[in-house]
Short mmCIF file of C-alpha atoms in Angstrom, two decimals:
data_model
loop_
_atom_site.label_atom_id
_atom_site.label_comp_id
_atom_site.label_asym_id
_atom_site.label_seq_id
_atom_site.Cartn_x
_atom_site.Cartn_y
_atom_site.Cartn_z
CA MET Q 251 0.00 0.00 0.00
CA ASN Q 252 1.46 3.37 -0.92
CA THR Q 253 1.40 6.47 1.26
CA ILE Q 254 -1.19 8.40 -0.76
CA ALA Q 255 -3.78 5.62 -0.48
CA THR Q 256 -3.58 5.64 3.33
CA ILE Q 257 -4.37 9.34 3.78
CA PRO Q 258 -8.03 9.67 4.85
CA HIS Q 259 -10.08 12.30 3.05
CA SER Q 260 -12.31 14.69 4.93
CA ARG Q 261 -15.86 15.43 3.73
CA ALA Q 262 -14.85 18.90 2.53
CA GLU Q 263 -12.25 17.45 0.17
CA LEU Q 264 -14.57 15.01 -1.60
CA PRO Q 265 -15.57 16.51 -4.97
CA CYS Q 266 -19.13 15.12 -5.09
CA GLN Q 267 -20.27 16.13 -1.63
CA PRO Q 268 -20.50 19.80 -0.60
CA ALA Q 269 -18.99 20.80 2.71
CA ARG Q 270 -21.53 21.20 5.49
CA PRO Q 271 -21.14 23.72 8.25
CA SER Q 272 -20.65 22.34 11.70
CA GLY Q 273 -23.72 22.02 13.90
CA ARG Q 274 -23.06 25.22 15.80
CA ARG Q 275 -22.34 27.34 12.71
CA GLY Q 276 -25.44 25.93 11.01
CA PHE Q 277 -27.55 26.84 14.01
CA VAL Q 278 -26.10 30.34 14.18
CA SER Q 279 -26.69 30.99 10.48
CA ARG Q 280 -30.31 29.81 10.79
CA LEU Q 281 -30.76 31.96 13.89
CA VAL Q 282 -29.36 35.00 12.04
CA ARG Q 283 -31.80 34.39 9.16
CA VAL Q 284 -34.77 34.07 11.54
CA VAL Q 285 -33.82 37.21 13.48
CA GLY Q 286 -33.29 39.12 10.23
CA SER Q 287 -36.64 37.97 8.92
CA LEU Q 288 -38.34 38.98 12.16
CA ALA Q 289 -36.68 42.41 12.04
CA ARG Q 290 -37.88 42.96 8.45
CA TRP Q 291 -41.42 41.92 9.43
CA ILE Q 292 -41.44 44.33 12.38
CA ASP Q 293 -40.11 47.12 10.16
CA ASN Q 294 -42.85 46.43 7.62
CA VAL Q 295 -45.58 46.43 10.28
CA LEU Q 296 -44.31 49.69 11.76
CA GLU Q 297 -44.17 51.31 8.31
CA HIS Q 298 -47.80 50.36 7.67
CA ARG Q 299 -48.75 51.79 11.06
CA ARG Q 300 -46.94 55.07 10.35
CA SER Q 301 -48.71 55.31 6.97
CA ARG Q 302 -52.09 54.74 8.59
CA LEU Q 303 -51.44 57.35 11.25
CA ALA Q 304 -50.37 59.81 8.55
CA LEU Q 305 -53.81 59.40 6.96
CA LEU Q 306 -55.41 60.58 10.20
CA GLU Q 307 -53.29 63.74 10.16
CA MET Q 308 -54.10 64.73 6.56
CA THR Q 309 -56.44 67.60 5.75
CA ASP Q 310 -59.61 67.09 3.73
CA ASP Q 311 -57.93 68.65 0.68
CA GLN Q 312 -54.96 66.26 0.93
CA LEU Q 313 -57.28 63.29 1.25
CA LYS Q 314 -59.29 64.51 -1.73
CA ASP Q 315 -56.05 64.70 -3.78
CA ILE Q 316 -55.36 61.00 -3.19
CA GLY Q 317 -59.01 60.01 -3.61
CA ILE Q 318 -59.82 58.98 -0.04
CA SER Q 319 -62.73 60.23 2.01
CA ARG Q 320 -62.36 61.31 5.63
CA CYS Q 321 -64.44 58.30 6.68
CA ASP Q 322 -62.19 55.88 4.76
CA ALA Q 323 -59.06 57.49 6.21
CA HIS Q 324 -60.48 57.24 9.72
CA HIS Q 325 -61.44 53.60 9.19
CA GLU Q 326 -57.98 52.73 7.81
CA GLY Q 327 -56.12 54.74 10.44
CA LEU Q 328 -57.78 52.94 13.32
CA LYS Q 329 -56.98 49.41 12.11
CA PRO Q 330 -54.75 47.35 14.42
CA PHE Q 331 -51.10 47.01 13.41
CA TRP Q 332 -51.41 43.31 12.54
CA ASP Q 333 -54.24 43.86 10.07
#
């Protein structure tokens, strides 16, 4: 048996199988993705809430310019943040 044949190959060196992150790094990368996704969702919800509150502060002329009645603006502005 020659020397090269006795050297064990690690998973990362095998050409057909992609290298997998270790358990801890895989967990951390998934956790980072989940936290990032949650942060984007919260940002989106807060942006919708700010937009709805802005409708409540608009004058009748401003609402007329965008084609919304005062009643519609009031109804939209009072919706809960999750809706």
